[in-house]
Short mmCIF file of C-alpha atoms in Angstrom, two decimals:
data_model
loop_
_atom_site.label_atom_id
_atom_site.label_comp_id
_atom_site.label_asym_id
_atom_site.label_seq_id
_atom_site.Cartn_x
_atom_site.Cartn_y
_atom_site.Cartn_z
CA MET Z 106 0.00 0.00 0.00
CA PHE Z 107 1.43 3.36 -0.83
CA ARG Z 108 0.54 5.65 1.97
CA LYS Z 109 3.89 7.16 1.19
CA THR Z 110 4.86 9.88 3.66
CA ALA Z 111 6.60 13.02 2.62
CA LEU Z 112 8.02 15.88 4.64
CA ILE Z 113 6.08 18.79 3.21
CA ALA Z 114 6.49 22.34 4.47
CA LEU Z 115 3.55 23.00 6.76
CA ALA Z 116 2.62 26.10 4.78
CA THR Z 117 2.14 23.90 1.72
CA ALA Z 118 0.12 21.38 3.67
CA LEU Z 119 -2.10 24.16 4.94
CA SER Z 120 -2.84 25.60 1.51
CA ALA Z 121 -2.41 23.22 -1.40
CA CYS Z 122 -1.31 19.78 -0.31
CA GLY Z 123 0.04 18.95 -3.73
CA GLY Z 124 -2.86 20.39 -5.67
CA ALA Z 125 -6.08 19.76 -3.74
CA GLN Z 126 -7.12 23.40 -3.87
CA LEU Z 127 -10.52 24.80 -2.98
CA ASP Z 128 -12.08 26.35 -6.06
CA ASP Z 129 -15.85 26.06 -5.65
CA THR Z 130 -16.15 25.16 -9.35
CA THR Z 131 -18.88 23.12 -10.95
CA GLU Z 132 -18.95 19.49 -9.98
CA GLN Z 133 -18.54 16.47 -12.21
CA PRO Z 134 -20.83 13.40 -12.25
CA PHE Z 135 -19.70 10.13 -10.79
CA THR Z 136 -20.00 6.38 -11.29
CA SER Z 137 -18.53 3.38 -9.46
CA SER Z 138 -19.15 -0.31 -8.83
CA VAL Z 139 -18.44 0.16 -5.12
CA ALA Z 140 -19.04 3.75 -4.07
CA THR Z 141 -21.91 6.24 -3.98
CA LEU Z 142 -21.42 9.97 -4.32
CA MET Z 143 -22.86 11.63 -1.21
CA LEU Z 144 -23.25 15.27 -0.24
CA PHE Z 145 -22.23 16.23 3.30
CA GLU Z 146 -23.68 19.60 4.35
CA PHE Z 147 -22.60 21.19 7.63
CA ASP Z 148 -21.62 24.30 9.59
CA ALA Z 149 -18.17 24.43 11.15
CA ASP Z 150 -15.69 26.88 12.59
CA LEU Z 151 -11.98 27.17 13.17
CA ILE Z 152 -9.47 29.42 14.92
CA THR Z 153 -6.37 30.80 13.21
CA ASN Z 154 -3.77 33.54 13.41
CA ALA Z 155 -3.78 33.90 9.58
CA PRO Z 156 -7.21 35.38 8.77
CA ALA Z 157 -6.21 36.92 5.43
CA SER Z 158 -6.96 33.68 3.57
CA PRO Z 159 -10.19 32.20 4.97
CA LYS Z 160 -10.52 29.55 2.25
CA GLY Z 161 -6.93 28.43 2.80
CA GLN Z 162 -7.58 28.02 6.51
CA ILE Z 163 -10.81 26.13 5.84
CA HIS Z 164 -8.91 23.82 3.50
CA ALA Z 165 -6.33 23.16 6.21
CA GLN Z 166 -9.13 22.01 8.46
CA LEU Z 167 -10.95 19.98 5.81
CA LEU Z 168 -7.76 18.04 5.03
CA TYR Z 169 -8.46 16.08 8.20
CA THR Z 170 -11.56 14.62 6.56
CA VAL Z 171 -9.23 12.57 4.34
CA GLY Z 172 -7.95 10.38 7.14
CA GLN Z 173 -11.23 10.29 9.02
CA LEU Z 174 -13.27 9.25 5.98
CA ASN Z 175 -10.61 6.72 4.94
CA GLY Z 176 -11.42 5.06 8.24
CA VAL Z 177 -14.86 4.26 6.79
CA SER Z 178 -13.60 3.40 3.26
CA SER Z 179 -14.50 6.83 1.87
CA VAL Z 180 -12.98 10.18 0.97
CA ALA Z 181 -14.13 13.68 0.00
CA ARG Z 182 -13.45 15.57 -3.22
CA LEU Z 183 -11.83 18.57 -1.54
CA ASP Z 184 -11.55 20.84 -4.57
CA LYS Z 185 -15.33 20.61 -5.15
CA VAL Z 186 -16.45 21.82 -1.73
CA GLN Z 187 -18.96 24.68 -1.93
CA LEU Z 188 -18.46 27.27 0.77
CA SER Z 189 -20.84 29.98 1.91
CA ASN Z 190 -21.60 32.18 4.94
CA ILE Z 191 -17.91 32.65 5.69
CA VAL Z 192 -17.74 34.96 8.70
CA SER Z 193 -14.51 36.08 10.41
CA THR Z 194 -14.58 37.35 13.99
CA SER Z 195 -11.60 38.69 15.90
CA LEU Z 196 -10.98 36.92 19.21
CA GLY Z 197 -8.13 39.17 20.29
CA GLY Z 198 -4.58 38.15 20.95
CA GLY Z 199 -3.94 37.83 17.22
CA LEU Z 200 -6.52 35.05 16.78
CA THR Z 201 -9.56 35.00 14.50
CA LYS Z 202 -12.55 32.70 14.45
CA ILE Z 203 -13.78 31.71 10.97
CA ALA Z 204 -17.24 30.17 10.70
CA TYR Z 205 -18.51 28.70 7.43
CA HIS Z 206 -21.14 26.55 5.75
CA ALA Z 207 -19.94 23.70 3.54
CA LYS Z 208 -21.37 21.31 0.98
CA LEU Z 209 -18.76 18.59 0.57
CA PRO Z 210 -19.04 15.79 -2.06
CA VAL Z 211 -17.93 12.46 -0.61
CA ALA Z 212 -17.21 9.18 -2.37
CA TRP Z 213 -18.86 6.89 0.16
CA GLY Z 214 -17.44 3.38 -0.14
CA SER Z 215 -20.75 1.51 -0.31
CA LYS Z 216 -23.91 1.16 -2.37
CA VAL Z 217 -26.10 0.16 0.61
CA ASN Z 218 -26.81 1.30 4.17
CA LEU Z 219 -26.01 4.89 3.23
CA PRO Z 220 -25.79 7.36 6.11
CA THR Z 221 -28.23 10.21 6.64
CA SER Z 222 -25.75 12.02 8.87
CA PHE Z 223 -22.08 11.82 9.78
CA ARG Z 224 -20.19 13.33 12.70
CA LEU Z 225 -17.02 14.99 11.46
CA SER Z 226 -14.06 15.73 13.71
CA MET Z 227 -11.41 18.29 12.74
CA PRO Z 228 -8.84 20.36 14.66
CA ARG Z 229 -10.32 23.66 15.79
CA HIS Z 230 -6.98 25.51 15.74
CA VAL Z 231 -5.41 25.35 12.27
CA ASP Z 232 -2.49 27.80 12.69
CA LEU Z 233 0.98 26.34 13.09
CA ALA Z 234 0.97 26.50 16.87
CA GLY Z 235 -2.51 25.01 17.07
CA GLN Z 236 -1.79 22.12 14.71
CA THR Z 237 1.52 21.45 16.45
CA ALA Z 238 -0.26 21.19 19.79
CA PHE Z 239 -2.99 19.00 18.29
CA PHE Z 240 -0.40 16.67 16.76
CA SER Z 241 1.56 16.49 20.01
CA THR Z 242 -1.53 15.62 22.04
CA TYR Z 243 -3.48 13.37 19.68
CA SER Z 244 -1.08 11.81 17.17
CA ALA Z 245 -0.58 8.66 19.25
CA PRO Z 246 -4.15 7.88 20.33
CA CYS Z 247 -5.85 9.20 17.17
CA GLY Z 248 -3.40 8.28 14.41
CA GLN Z 249 -3.07 5.08 12.37
CA PRO Z 250 0.19 5.26 10.39
CA ASP Z 251 0.23 1.55 9.44
CA GLY Z 252 3.98 1.37 9.93
CA HIS Z 253 4.76 4.58 8.07
CA GLY Z 254 6.28 7.78 9.41
CA MET Z 255 3.61 10.06 10.88
CA LEU Z 256 4.59 13.73 10.85
CA LEU Z 257 2.90 17.02 11.59
CA SER Z 258 2.76 17.65 7.82
CA ASN Z 259 0.92 14.41 7.02
CA TYR Z 260 -1.02 13.72 10.19
CA TRP Z 261 -4.28 14.65 8.44
CA PHE Z 262 -3.84 11.55 6.26
CA TYR Z 263 -3.47 9.16 9.19
CA TYR Z 264 -6.02 10.87 11.46
CA ARG Z 265 -8.60 8.37 12.82
CA PRO Z 266 -10.77 9.98 15.51
CA ALA Z 267 -12.95 6.85 15.76
CA LEU Z 268 -10.08 4.76 17.12
CA ALA Z 269 -10.62 3.23 20.53
CA GLY Z 270 -8.80 5.40 23.05
CA CYS Z 271 -9.05 8.57 20.96
CA ALA Z 272 -10.78 11.18 23.14
CA ILE Z 273 -10.45 14.75 21.89
CA ALA Z 274 -11.30 17.63 24.20
CA ALA Z 275 -14.24 19.73 23.02
CA ALA Z 276 -12.12 22.87 22.92
CA ASP Z 277 -9.65 21.24 20.55
CA ALA Z 278 -12.01 20.01 17.82
CA SER Z 279 -14.78 21.22 15.56
CA THR Z 280 -17.30 18.37 15.39
CA PRO Z 281 -20.17 19.32 13.09
CA LEU Z 282 -22.91 16.80 12.39
CA ALA Z 283 -23.12 16.72 8.61
CA ALA Z 284 -26.44 16.03 6.95
CA ALA Z 285 -25.74 13.31 4.38
CA SER Z 286 -27.74 12.78 1.21
CA VAL Z 287 -27.24 10.92 -2.06
CA HIS Z 288 -25.78 13.36 -4.57
CA THR Z 289 -27.77 14.15 -7.70
CA LEU Z 290 -24.67 13.63 -9.85
CA ASN Z 291 -24.52 9.84 -9.56
CA THR Z 292 -24.85 8.19 -12.97
CA SER Z 293 -25.51 4.62 -14.06
CA ASN Z 294 -24.99 2.49 -17.17
CA LYS Z 295 -22.37 4.83 -18.58
CA TYR Z 296 -19.84 3.29 -20.98
CA PRO Z 297 -16.45 4.51 -22.10
CA GLU Z 298 -16.73 6.06 -25.56
CA TYR Z 299 -15.70 2.89 -27.40
CA HIS Z 300 -16.49 4.37 -30.81
CA ARG Z 301 -14.15 7.30 -30.15
CA VAL Z 302 -11.37 5.03 -28.92
CA TRP Z 303 -11.57 2.98 -32.12
CA GLU Z 304 -12.34 5.74 -34.64
CA ASP Z 305 -8.79 5.47 -35.99
CA ARG Z 306 -8.91 1.65 -35.73
CA SER Z 307 -6.21 1.61 -33.06
CA LEU Z 308 -6.05 1.39 -29.26
CA ASP Z 309 -3.10 3.36 -27.90
CA VAL Z 310 -2.19 3.10 -24.22
CA LEU Z 311 0.40 4.89 -22.11
CA ALA Z 312 0.98 3.33 -18.69
CA VAL Z 313 3.37 5.05 -16.27
CA PHE Z 314 4.65 3.26 -13.16
CA GLY Z 315 6.33 5.06 -10.28
CA LYS Z 316 8.79 3.31 -8.00
CA TYR Z 317 7.95 2.69 -4.37
CA GLU Z 318 11.34 4.03 -3.29
CA LYS Z 319 12.94 6.76 -5.34
CA GLY Z 320 16.21 5.51 -6.83
CA ALA Z 321 15.38 1.82 -6.36
CA THR Z 322 16.82 -0.64 -8.89
CA SER Z 323 15.82 -4.02 -7.44
CA ASP Z 324 12.85 -6.01 -8.72
CA GLY Z 325 11.89 -6.26 -5.05
CA ASP Z 326 10.78 -2.63 -5.10
CA ALA Z 327 6.97 -2.66 -5.14
CA GLY Z 328 6.77 -0.14 -7.99
CA ILE Z 329 9.28 -1.98 -10.17
CA SER Z 330 7.49 -5.24 -9.38
CA ALA Z 331 4.18 -3.71 -10.53
CA PHE Z 332 5.86 -2.53 -13.74
CA ASN Z 333 7.23 -6.04 -14.35
CA ALA Z 334 3.84 -7.60 -13.67
CA PHE Z 335 2.18 -5.25 -16.15
CA VAL Z 336 4.67 -6.10 -18.91
CA ALA Z 337 4.08 -9.80 -18.25
CA ALA Z 338 0.31 -9.26 -18.36
CA VAL Z 339 0.50 -7.42 -21.69
CA ARG Z 340 2.66 -10.22 -23.08
CA ALA Z 341 -0.04 -12.69 -22.11
CA GLU Z 342 -2.81 -10.50 -23.56
CA LEU Z 343 -0.94 -9.86 -26.84
CA PRO Z 344 1.23 -12.94 -27.42
CA GLY Z 345 2.09 -11.99 -31.01
CA ALA Z 346 3.03 -8.39 -30.30
CA THR Z 347 6.34 -6.83 -31.31
CA LEU Z 348 8.27 -5.83 -28.22
CA THR Z 349 10.70 -2.91 -28.05
CA PRO Z 350 13.37 -3.28 -26.81
CA SER Z 351 13.52 -6.94 -27.76
CA SER Z 352 16.88 -7.55 -26.09
CA PHE Z 353 15.72 -8.35 -22.55
CA THR Z 354 14.34 -11.67 -21.36
CA GLY Z 355 12.24 -12.11 -18.26
CA ASN Z 356 11.41 -8.93 -16.38
CA PRO Z 357 12.33 -5.54 -17.88
CA GLY Z 358 13.16 -4.13 -14.43
CA ALA Z 359 14.83 -0.81 -13.85
CA ALA Z 360 17.28 -1.51 -16.68
CA ASN Z 361 14.48 -1.22 -19.27
CA PRO Z 362 12.22 1.64 -18.13
CA ASP Z 363 10.63 2.21 -21.56
CA VAL Z 364 8.86 -0.81 -23.08
CA VAL Z 365 6.53 -0.71 -26.12
CA PHE Z 366 4.16 -3.40 -27.42
CA GLN Z 367 2.70 -3.16 -30.93
CA ALA Z 368 0.31 -5.68 -32.43
CA GLN Z 369 -2.07 -6.16 -35.35
CA LEU Z 370 -5.37 -7.66 -34.27
CA PRO Z 371 -7.26 -10.27 -36.33
CA ASN Z 372 -10.09 -7.81 -37.03
CA GLY Z 373 -7.75 -5.40 -38.84
CA ARG Z 374 -7.36 -3.08 -35.88
CA SER Z 375 -4.07 -2.42 -34.10
CA VAL Z 376 -2.91 -1.82 -30.55
CA SER Z 377 0.08 -0.04 -29.06
CA ILE Z 378 0.94 -0.10 -25.35
CA ALA Z 379 3.86 1.90 -23.96
CA ALA Z 380 4.95 1.24 -20.37
CA LEU Z 381 7.27 3.72 -18.65
CA LEU Z 382 9.01 3.38 -15.28
CA VAL Z 383 9.94 6.57 -13.41
CA ASP Z 384 11.51 7.28 -10.03
CA GLU Z 385 8.96 9.92 -9.09
CA VAL Z 386 6.68 12.03 -11.29
CA LYS Z 387 7.04 15.37 -9.50
CA THR Z 388 10.87 15.27 -9.71
CA ALA Z 389 11.13 13.47 -13.05
CA PRO Z 390 13.87 14.77 -15.40
CA PRO Z 391 13.12 16.67 -18.63
CA SER Z 392 13.72 13.46 -20.59
CA PHE Z 393 10.66 11.90 -18.96
CA ASP Z 394 8.55 14.99 -19.59
CA LYS Z 395 9.56 14.95 -23.25
CA ARG Z 396 8.77 11.26 -23.67
CA TYR Z 397 5.49 11.63 -21.81
CA ALA Z 398 4.46 14.55 -24.03
CA GLU Z 399 5.43 12.59 -27.12
CA LEU Z 400 3.10 9.73 -26.15
CA THR Z 401 0.14 11.50 -24.56
CA ALA Z 402 -1.26 13.33 -27.59
CA GLY Z 403 -2.22 10.18 -29.48
CA ALA Z 404 -3.04 8.01 -26.46
CA ASP Z 405 -6.58 6.74 -25.92
CA VAL Z 406 -5.76 5.71 -22.35
CA ILE Z 407 -3.25 7.27 -19.96
CA ILE Z 408 -2.63 5.43 -16.69
CA TYR Z 409 -0.51 6.48 -13.75
CA ASN Z 410 0.35 3.76 -11.21
CA GLY Z 411 2.27 4.91 -8.16
CA HIS Z 412 2.46 7.13 -5.12
CA ALA Z 413 -0.01 9.98 -5.12
CA GLY Z 414 2.63 11.84 -3.11
CA LEU Z 415 -0.14 13.27 -0.92
CA GLY Z 416 -1.45 14.81 -4.13
CA SER Z 417 1.81 16.23 -5.50
CA ASN Z 418 2.43 13.53 -8.12
CA VAL Z 419 -1.18 13.72 -9.32
CA ALA Z 420 -0.97 17.50 -9.65
CA SER Z 421 2.38 17.29 -11.44
CA LEU Z 422 1.20 14.73 -13.98
CA ALA Z 423 -1.96 16.72 -14.73
CA GLN Z 424 0.25 19.60 -15.84
CA LYS Z 425 2.42 17.49 -18.13
CA GLY Z 426 1.77 16.09 -21.60
CA ALA Z 427 0.33 17.38 -24.87
CA PHE Z 428 -3.20 16.88 -26.17
CA PHE Z 429 -5.03 16.98 -29.49
CA PRO Z 430 -8.37 18.77 -29.89
CA GLY Z 431 -11.31 16.42 -30.31
CA LYS Z 432 -9.32 13.47 -28.98
CA TYR Z 433 -11.27 11.37 -26.48
CA GLN Z 434 -9.09 10.05 -23.66
CA ILE Z 435 -9.45 8.10 -20.42
CA VAL Z 436 -7.00 9.11 -17.68
CA PHE Z 437 -6.64 6.76 -14.72
CA PHE Z 438 -4.81 8.05 -11.63
CA ASP Z 439 -4.23 4.74 -9.83
CA GLY Z 440 -2.79 6.21 -6.67
CA CYS Z 441 -3.68 6.67 -3.04
CA ASP Z 442 -6.91 8.67 -2.48
CA THR Z 443 -6.61 10.29 -5.89
CA PHE Z 444 -10.31 11.21 -5.80
CA ALA Z 445 -9.44 13.65 -3.00
CA TYR Z 446 -6.51 15.17 -4.89
CA ALA Z 447 -7.97 15.40 -8.39
CA ASP Z 448 -8.82 18.86 -9.64
CA ASP Z 449 -9.90 20.55 -12.88
CA THR Z 450 -6.41 20.98 -14.37
CA LEU Z 451 -6.83 18.39 -17.13
CA ALA Z 452 -10.40 19.45 -17.91
CA THR Z 453 -9.34 23.10 -18.12
CA ARG Z 454 -6.45 22.27 -20.43
CA ARG Z 455 -8.71 20.19 -22.66
CA ALA Z 456 -11.50 22.80 -22.70
CA ALA Z 457 -9.03 25.35 -24.06
CA LEU Z 458 -8.51 23.10 -27.10
CA ASN Z 459 -12.19 22.43 -27.76
CA PRO Z 460 -14.63 25.31 -28.19
CA ASP Z 461 -17.50 22.80 -28.09
CA ASP Z 462 -16.45 21.54 -24.65
CA VAL Z 463 -16.78 24.26 -22.02
CA SER Z 464 -16.65 21.76 -19.15
CA GLY Z 465 -13.59 19.95 -20.50
CA THR Z 466 -15.22 16.54 -20.03
CA LYS Z 467 -16.76 15.88 -23.44
CA TYR Z 468 -13.54 14.25 -24.60
CA LEU Z 469 -12.18 13.30 -21.17
CA ASP Z 470 -13.05 10.71 -18.51
CA VAL Z 471 -10.99 10.67 -15.30
CA VAL Z 472 -10.77 7.52 -13.16
CA THR Z 473 -9.54 7.79 -9.57
CA ASN Z 474 -9.43 5.90 -6.28
CA ALA Z 475 -11.39 6.92 -3.20
CA MET Z 476 -9.14 4.79 -0.98
CA PRO Z 477 -5.46 3.89 -0.71
CA ALA Z 478 -4.24 1.69 -3.54
CA TYR Z 479 -1.84 -1.24 -3.41
CA PHE Z 480 1.07 -1.77 -5.78
CA VAL Z 481 0.31 -5.48 -5.96
CA ASN Z 482 -3.06 -4.66 -7.57
CA MET Z 483 -1.88 -2.02 -10.04
CA SER Z 484 -1.13 -4.30 -12.98
CA ASP Z 485 -4.54 -5.95 -12.67
CA ALA Z 486 -6.24 -2.57 -12.39
CA SER Z 487 -4.58 -1.31 -15.57
CA MET Z 488 -5.34 -4.52 -17.43
CA ALA Z 489 -9.01 -4.47 -16.39
CA LEU Z 490 -9.46 -1.22 -18.31
CA ILE Z 491 -7.25 -2.25 -21.25
CA HIS Z 492 -8.88 -5.66 -21.62
CA ALA Z 493 -12.35 -4.11 -21.68
CA LEU Z 494 -11.37 -1.64 -24.40
CA LEU Z 495 -9.75 -4.39 -26.46
CA HIS Z 496 -13.15 -6.06 -26.78
CA PRO Z 497 -15.52 -3.34 -28.02
CA GLU Z 498 -17.92 -5.90 -29.48
CA SER Z 499 -18.74 -6.89 -25.88
CA PRO Z 500 -18.72 -3.46 -24.24
CA LYS Z 501 -18.77 -3.00 -20.48
CA THR Z 502 -20.03 -0.08 -18.43
CA TYR Z 503 -17.56 1.62 -16.13
CA PRO Z 504 -18.94 -0.13 -13.02
CA ALA Z 505 -18.65 -3.48 -14.80
CA ILE Z 506 -15.03 -2.71 -15.72
CA PHE Z 507 -14.26 -1.70 -12.13
CA GLN Z 508 -15.45 -5.08 -10.88
CA GLY Z 509 -12.16 -6.39 -12.26
CA ILE Z 510 -10.23 -4.08 -9.89
CA SER Z 511 -9.72 -4.72 -6.20
CA ALA Z 512 -12.73 -3.32 -4.34
CA ASP Z 513 -10.30 -2.01 -1.69
CA HIS Z 514 -9.30 0.80 -4.07
CA VAL Z 515 -12.92 2.05 -4.38
CA VAL Z 516 -12.45 3.10 -8.02
CA VAL Z 517 -14.70 5.80 -9.48
CA ALA Z 518 -15.06 7.54 -12.85
CA MET Z 519 -15.85 11.21 -13.40
CA GLY Z 520 -16.70 13.18 -16.51
CA GLU Z 521 -18.67 10.29 -18.00
CA GLU Z 522 -22.00 12.11 -17.84
CA ASP Z 523 -21.78 13.28 -21.47
CA ASN Z 524 -20.75 9.89 -22.87
CA VAL Z 525 -23.14 8.75 -25.60
CA PHE Z 526 -21.93 5.24 -26.43
CA GLN Z 527 -24.43 2.42 -26.06
CA PRO Z 528 -24.24 -1.18 -27.31
CA GLY Z 529 -25.02 -1.03 -31.00
CA THR Z 530 -23.29 2.30 -31.61
CA PRO Z 531 -21.19 1.93 -34.79
CA LEU Z 532 -17.55 1.39 -33.90
CA SER Z 533 -16.09 2.45 -37.24
CA PRO Z 534 -16.47 5.83 -38.95
CA ARG Z 535 -17.45 5.97 -42.63
CA PHE Z 536 -13.79 6.38 -43.56
CA SER Z 537 -10.89 4.98 -41.55
CA ASN Z 538 -8.83 2.88 -43.92
CA LEU Z 539 -5.74 5.10 -44.03
CA HIS Z 540 -3.12 3.96 -41.55
CA GLU Z 541 0.52 4.28 -42.57
CA THR Z 542 3.79 3.96 -40.71
CA GLY Z 543 7.32 4.76 -41.81
CA PHE Z 544 10.15 7.20 -41.30
CA VAL Z 545 11.63 10.21 -43.03
CA GLY Z 546 15.02 11.84 -42.83
CA TYR Z 547 15.60 15.56 -42.54
CA ALA Z 548 13.84 17.45 -45.39
CA GLU Z 549 12.70 14.12 -46.87
CA SER Z 550 8.99 13.78 -47.72
CA VAL Z 551 6.58 10.93 -48.33
CA VAL Z 552 3.20 11.57 -49.99
CA TYR Z 553 0.01 9.56 -49.50
CA THR Z 554 -3.29 9.85 -51.36
CA THR Z 555 -6.71 8.82 -50.11
CA GLU Z 556 -9.48 7.30 -52.15
CA LEU Z 557 -12.14 9.66 -53.49
CA LEU Z 558 -13.81 10.87 -50.30
CA PRO Z 559 -17.41 12.09 -50.14
CA ALA Z 560 -18.18 15.57 -48.86
CA GLY Z 561 -17.75 15.83 -45.11
CA THR Z 562 -15.26 16.58 -42.34
CA TYR Z 563 -12.16 14.43 -41.85
CA SER Z 564 -9.41 14.21 -39.24
CA PHE Z 565 -5.75 13.66 -40.13
CA GLN Z 566 -3.35 12.77 -37.34
CA LEU Z 567 0.39 12.25 -37.24
CA THR Z 568 2.01 10.83 -34.10
CA ALA Z 569 5.42 9.46 -33.25
CA ASP Z 570 5.91 5.73 -33.58
CA PRO Z 571 6.22 4.90 -29.85
CA ALA Z 572 8.92 2.33 -30.54
CA PHE Z 573 11.26 5.08 -31.83
CA PRO Z 574 11.52 8.03 -29.43
CA GLY Z 575 12.46 11.44 -30.75
CA GLY Z 576 12.17 12.84 -34.22
CA ASP Z 577 9.99 15.59 -35.64
CA GLY Z 578 7.74 14.87 -38.58
CA ASP Z 579 5.59 17.57 -40.18
CA LEU Z 580 2.18 16.78 -41.65
CA ARG Z 581 0.65 18.71 -44.56
CA VAL Z 582 -2.82 18.08 -45.97
CA ARG Z 583 -4.48 19.35 -49.15
CA ALA Z 584 -7.57 18.40 -51.13
CA GLY Z 585 -7.19 17.77 -54.86
CA ALA Z 586 -3.41 18.13 -55.15
CA ALA Z 587 -0.22 17.42 -53.26
CA PRO Z 588 0.56 20.05 -50.60
CA ILE Z 589 3.47 22.34 -51.33
CA PRO Z 590 6.25 23.02 -48.78
CA GLY Z 591 5.72 25.89 -46.38
CA PRO Z 592 3.12 26.82 -43.80
CA THR Z 593 0.03 26.96 -46.03
CA TYR Z 594 -1.03 23.33 -45.72
CA LYS Z 595 0.85 22.37 -42.55
CA CYS Z 596 -1.17 20.89 -39.71
CA LYS Z 597 -0.84 22.41 -36.26
CA SER Z 598 1.86 20.92 -34.07
CA TYR Z 599 0.93 20.25 -30.46
CA ILE Z 600 4.47 19.85 -29.21
CA GLY Z 601 7.93 20.09 -30.74
CA ASN Z 602 7.93 16.57 -32.15
CA THR Z 603 5.85 14.27 -34.34
CA ASN Z 604 2.44 15.20 -32.95
CA GLU Z 605 0.32 17.07 -35.49
CA LYS Z 606 -3.36 17.06 -36.30
CA CYS Z 607 -5.76 18.94 -38.53
CA THR Z 608 -9.29 18.67 -39.86
CA LEU Z 609 -10.43 19.24 -43.43
CA THR Z 610 -13.98 19.83 -44.60
CA LEU Z 611 -14.78 18.79 -48.15
CA SER Z 612 -17.73 20.59 -49.76
CA ALA Z 613 -17.59 18.15 -52.70
CA PRO Z 614 -16.06 14.69 -53.25
CA ALA Z 615 -12.26 14.82 -53.57
CA LYS Z 616 -9.07 12.93 -53.01
CA VAL Z 617 -6.91 14.18 -50.17
CA TYR Z 618 -3.12 14.31 -50.40
CA LEU Z 619 -0.95 14.05 -47.32
CA SER Z 620 2.77 14.60 -47.01
CA VAL Z 621 5.04 13.74 -44.10
CA THR Z 622 8.32 15.66 -43.99
CA GLY Z 623 11.26 15.15 -41.66
CA ASP Z 624 12.16 18.26 -39.69
CA LYS Z 625 14.84 16.88 -37.39
CA GLN Z 626 18.45 17.18 -38.47
CA ALA Z 627 20.71 14.13 -38.21
CA MET Z 628 17.77 11.95 -37.14
CA GLN Z 629 15.07 9.82 -38.70
CA SER Z 630 11.52 10.70 -37.69
CA HIS Z 631 9.41 7.56 -37.30
CA TYR Z 632 5.71 8.24 -37.62
CA ASP Z 633 2.22 6.81 -37.47
CA LEU Z 634 -0.27 8.45 -39.86
CA ARG Z 635 -4.03 7.97 -39.60
CA ALA Z 636 -7.15 9.52 -41.10
CA TRP Z 637 -10.84 9.08 -40.42
CA GLY Z 638 -14.16 10.79 -40.94
CA TRP Z 639 -17.60 10.25 -39.48
#
């Protein structure tokens, strides 16, 4: 289990905790095979010597709901709390009382026997001196570190006020009785958008694994072991796949942190799965960021398996990568309590690319855990999602997919409310028979021509061949004639490598010409070129 402790500056723990900010933004719907989205509504108060940032102080107090709710297999979505009636009152002596009303969404780890109320317990004093005193007095009787290091900066994660022997003085805690109700945003029978995953006739997966101990090299490290187990599972799922690098036998281990599987399926579709091993996401070197960006744009599924880092790794990964407009993707943060740490970063980045997607969820589903995850289950969790997508003719809803993942993780999906796929939805667009791979040297071009296409709108996408990192291929598209060099017909690049995409609307039937040109000196640019139109 990766309740990984980290010595975080208390100021950070009091305000951001690796990205779990309060923003009072619109909420996202929710589905799970285990959990129910509840709404906890309550009035609470706190005392602080830093009244200038009331929401920051409230967040410092609400952090303690993470540990408390974990004690009942649940956790709150902290960034979605709705605050009102915030009133600050001076108490003298440099202290201020802040009272507030909160509506807090909670992933409750059950489908039955749902509560109608819940007694919360949080430190009343949230300034440094107050939290230090609270930790000194109550860390032993009210903390459950499970063998890990319990510090002032992470005590909120291990806080268990329901433990036998934990008796907190009334003056030291705010204990509101929250009214609990089933949230209106629960959904049912929602499927991944299978038709969008397969619109280019290929399933592309990027799976990142973080080590349990930074700098570890032994297969005994839980993160490296999970990485090895995933590679073995993909081998079993795709026995005829081409493996890069092909030089290792047995486990890839730390010596082979970048493994790519590519396979042609019997039905004419293809699959590519890239597995990366990294020490730690938030401190990863530029080489990882570059490789991650190279692979994210064209990926249908992006999975992170590793320490949440008390939210810091989740926040860091959400800021990395490159994305295409109109590209549907499933992002799975398989880390500890990632439901609590998720925020709107990915949705905001995606919304900026898609004028038709104000919420940022039309082309994005985010899967998280409401409870701590275990490295030993990570390979199976990743494969449950991959296996389901590999069999679109027998589609599964998200809850059905999650039944293949350990119930201890309490896995949930968000952003699925606008998904339209239902069994019987056509999996293939009217045109999707252009799929070319190859490579070009610097200033070298290769031209492809489609069949005569009927009037309509078409997508043309160039990505890097994942088996050959690096390179920079340029894509140009023109109807009726070969595109000429220069910027006129060049598709937009979404990062400084082979990741380009454009759309073309034909008002009358025409052939479309595509050229791929190498733009990287002293290096071959290996590419994957696809086109489709609905």
